[in-house]
PDB file of C-alpha atoms in Angstrom:
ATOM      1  CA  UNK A 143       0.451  -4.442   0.396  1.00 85.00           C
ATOM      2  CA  UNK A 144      -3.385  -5.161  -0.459  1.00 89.00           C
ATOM      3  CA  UNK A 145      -5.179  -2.753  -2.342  1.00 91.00           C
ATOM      4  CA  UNK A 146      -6.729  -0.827   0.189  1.00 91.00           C
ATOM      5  CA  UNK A 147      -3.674   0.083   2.421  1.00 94.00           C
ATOM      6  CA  UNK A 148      -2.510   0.952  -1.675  1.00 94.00           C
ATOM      7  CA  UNK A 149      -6.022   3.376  -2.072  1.00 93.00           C
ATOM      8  CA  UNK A 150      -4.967   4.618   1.172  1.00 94.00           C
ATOM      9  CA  UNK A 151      -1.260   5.455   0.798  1.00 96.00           C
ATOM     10  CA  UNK A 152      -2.210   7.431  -2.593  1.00 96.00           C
ATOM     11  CA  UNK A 153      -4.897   9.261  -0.878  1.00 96.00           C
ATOM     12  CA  UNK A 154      -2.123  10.526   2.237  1.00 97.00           C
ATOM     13  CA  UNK A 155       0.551  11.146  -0.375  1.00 98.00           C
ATOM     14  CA  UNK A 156      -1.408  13.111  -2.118  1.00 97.00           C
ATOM     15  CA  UNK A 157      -3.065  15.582   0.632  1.00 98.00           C
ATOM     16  CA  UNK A 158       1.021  15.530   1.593  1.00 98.00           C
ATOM     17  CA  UNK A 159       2.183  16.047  -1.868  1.00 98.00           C
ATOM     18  CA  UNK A 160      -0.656  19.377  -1.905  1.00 98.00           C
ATOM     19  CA  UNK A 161       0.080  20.921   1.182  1.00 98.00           C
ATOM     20  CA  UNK A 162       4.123  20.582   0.778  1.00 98.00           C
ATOM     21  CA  UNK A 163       4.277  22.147  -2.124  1.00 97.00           C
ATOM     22  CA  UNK A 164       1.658  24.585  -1.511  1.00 98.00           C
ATOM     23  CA  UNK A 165       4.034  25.598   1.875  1.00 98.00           C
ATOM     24  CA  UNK A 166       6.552  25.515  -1.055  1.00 97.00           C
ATOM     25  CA  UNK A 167       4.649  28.203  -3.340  1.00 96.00           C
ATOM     26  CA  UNK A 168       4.359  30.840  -0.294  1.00 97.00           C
ATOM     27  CA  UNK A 169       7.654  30.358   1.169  1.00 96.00           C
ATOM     28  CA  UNK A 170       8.595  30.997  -2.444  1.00 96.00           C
ATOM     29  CA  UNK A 171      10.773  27.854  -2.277  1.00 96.00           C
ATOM     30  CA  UNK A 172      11.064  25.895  -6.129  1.00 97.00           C
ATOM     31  CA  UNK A 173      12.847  22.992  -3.825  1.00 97.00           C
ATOM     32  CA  UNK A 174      10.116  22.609  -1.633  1.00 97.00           C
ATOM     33  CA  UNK A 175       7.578  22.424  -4.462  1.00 97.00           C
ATOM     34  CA  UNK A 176       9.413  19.877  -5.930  1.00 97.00           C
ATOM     35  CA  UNK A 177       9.348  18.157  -3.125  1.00 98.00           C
ATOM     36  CA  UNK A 178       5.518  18.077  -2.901  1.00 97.00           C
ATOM     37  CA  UNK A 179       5.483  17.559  -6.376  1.00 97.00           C
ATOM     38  CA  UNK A 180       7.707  14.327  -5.887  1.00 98.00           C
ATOM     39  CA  UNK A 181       5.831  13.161  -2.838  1.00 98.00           C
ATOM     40  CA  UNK A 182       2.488  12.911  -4.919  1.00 97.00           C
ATOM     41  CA  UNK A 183       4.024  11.230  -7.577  1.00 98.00           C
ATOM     42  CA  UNK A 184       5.557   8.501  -5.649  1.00 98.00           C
ATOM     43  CA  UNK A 185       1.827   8.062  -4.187  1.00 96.00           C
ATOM     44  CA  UNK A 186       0.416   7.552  -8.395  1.00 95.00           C
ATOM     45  CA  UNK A 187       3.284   5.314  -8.995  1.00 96.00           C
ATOM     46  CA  UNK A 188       2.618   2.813  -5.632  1.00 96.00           C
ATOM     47  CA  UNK A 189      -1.016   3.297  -6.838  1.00 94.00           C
ATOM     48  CA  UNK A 190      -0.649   2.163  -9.801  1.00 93.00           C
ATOM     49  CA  UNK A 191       1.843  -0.759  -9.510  1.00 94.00           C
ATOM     50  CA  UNK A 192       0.062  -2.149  -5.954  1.00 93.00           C
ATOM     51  CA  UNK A 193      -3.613  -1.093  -6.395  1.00 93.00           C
ATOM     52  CA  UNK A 194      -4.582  -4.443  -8.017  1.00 92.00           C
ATOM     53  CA  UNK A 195      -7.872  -6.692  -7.694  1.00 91.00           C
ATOM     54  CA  UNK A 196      -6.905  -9.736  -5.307  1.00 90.00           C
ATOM     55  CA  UNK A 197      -8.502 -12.269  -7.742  1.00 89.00           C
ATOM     56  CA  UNK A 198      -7.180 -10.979 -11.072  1.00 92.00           C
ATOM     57  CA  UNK A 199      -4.588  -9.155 -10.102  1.00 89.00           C
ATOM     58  CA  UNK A 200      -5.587  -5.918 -12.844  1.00 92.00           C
ATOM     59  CA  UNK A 201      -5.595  -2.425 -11.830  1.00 90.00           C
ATOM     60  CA  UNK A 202      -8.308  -0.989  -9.513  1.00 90.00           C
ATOM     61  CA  UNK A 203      -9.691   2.587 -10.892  1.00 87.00           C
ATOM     62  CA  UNK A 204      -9.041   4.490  -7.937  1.00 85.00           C
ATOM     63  CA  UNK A 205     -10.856   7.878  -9.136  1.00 86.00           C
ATOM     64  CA  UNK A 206     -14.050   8.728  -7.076  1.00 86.00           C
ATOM     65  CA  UNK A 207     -13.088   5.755  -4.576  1.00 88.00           C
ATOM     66  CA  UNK A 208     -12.480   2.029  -4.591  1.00 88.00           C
ATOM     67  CA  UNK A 209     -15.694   0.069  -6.505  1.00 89.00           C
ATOM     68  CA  UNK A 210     -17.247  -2.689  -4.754  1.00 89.00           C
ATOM     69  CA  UNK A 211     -16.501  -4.793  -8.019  1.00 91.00           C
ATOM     70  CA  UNK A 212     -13.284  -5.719  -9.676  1.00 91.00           C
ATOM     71  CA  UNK A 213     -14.765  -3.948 -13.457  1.00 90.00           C
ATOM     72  CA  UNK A 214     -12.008  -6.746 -14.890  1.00 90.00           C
ATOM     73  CA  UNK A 215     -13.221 -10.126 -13.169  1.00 92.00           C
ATOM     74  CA  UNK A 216     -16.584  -9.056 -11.637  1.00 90.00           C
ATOM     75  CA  UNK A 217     -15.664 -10.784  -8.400  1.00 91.00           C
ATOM     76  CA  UNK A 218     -16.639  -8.495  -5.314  1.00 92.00           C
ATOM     77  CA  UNK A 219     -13.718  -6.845  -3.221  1.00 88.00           C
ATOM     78  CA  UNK A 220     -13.754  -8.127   0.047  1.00 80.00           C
ATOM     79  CA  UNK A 221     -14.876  -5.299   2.803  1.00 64.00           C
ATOM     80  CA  UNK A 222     -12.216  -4.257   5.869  1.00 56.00           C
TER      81      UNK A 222
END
């Protein structure tokens, strides 16, 4: 997984991870919170162990979008 298909994953389980557990909230359903809860999570965690610069491999800062630069190596992230 490169690390936009990574940026793009945490963005969907997050919007998931909201709305599921906001269902949860006015079904007045703990489990289904948890569930969203879970689900946006699981999107930090890939984020964080597969959002990586190509040429250094070191973690992308993901808040307020990918950067055009890798801040670690200064090499420029390829466009898709």
């Amino acid at each position: 997984m490169n690390y936009r298909q990574s940026y793009r994953l945490l963005n969907t389980a997050l919007a998931a991870g909201l709305v599921i557990a906001l269902l949860g909230a006015i079904l007045d359903k703990l489990w289904i919170m948890t569930l969203g809860g879970a689900i946006a999570i699981a999107g930090v965690v890939q984020a964080v162990l597969f959002c990586r610069c190509p040429n250094c491999g070191e973690s992308l800062e993901t808040r307020g979008g990918l950067p055009a630069y890798c801040p670690s190596c200064g090499n420029k992230l390829e466009e898709k």
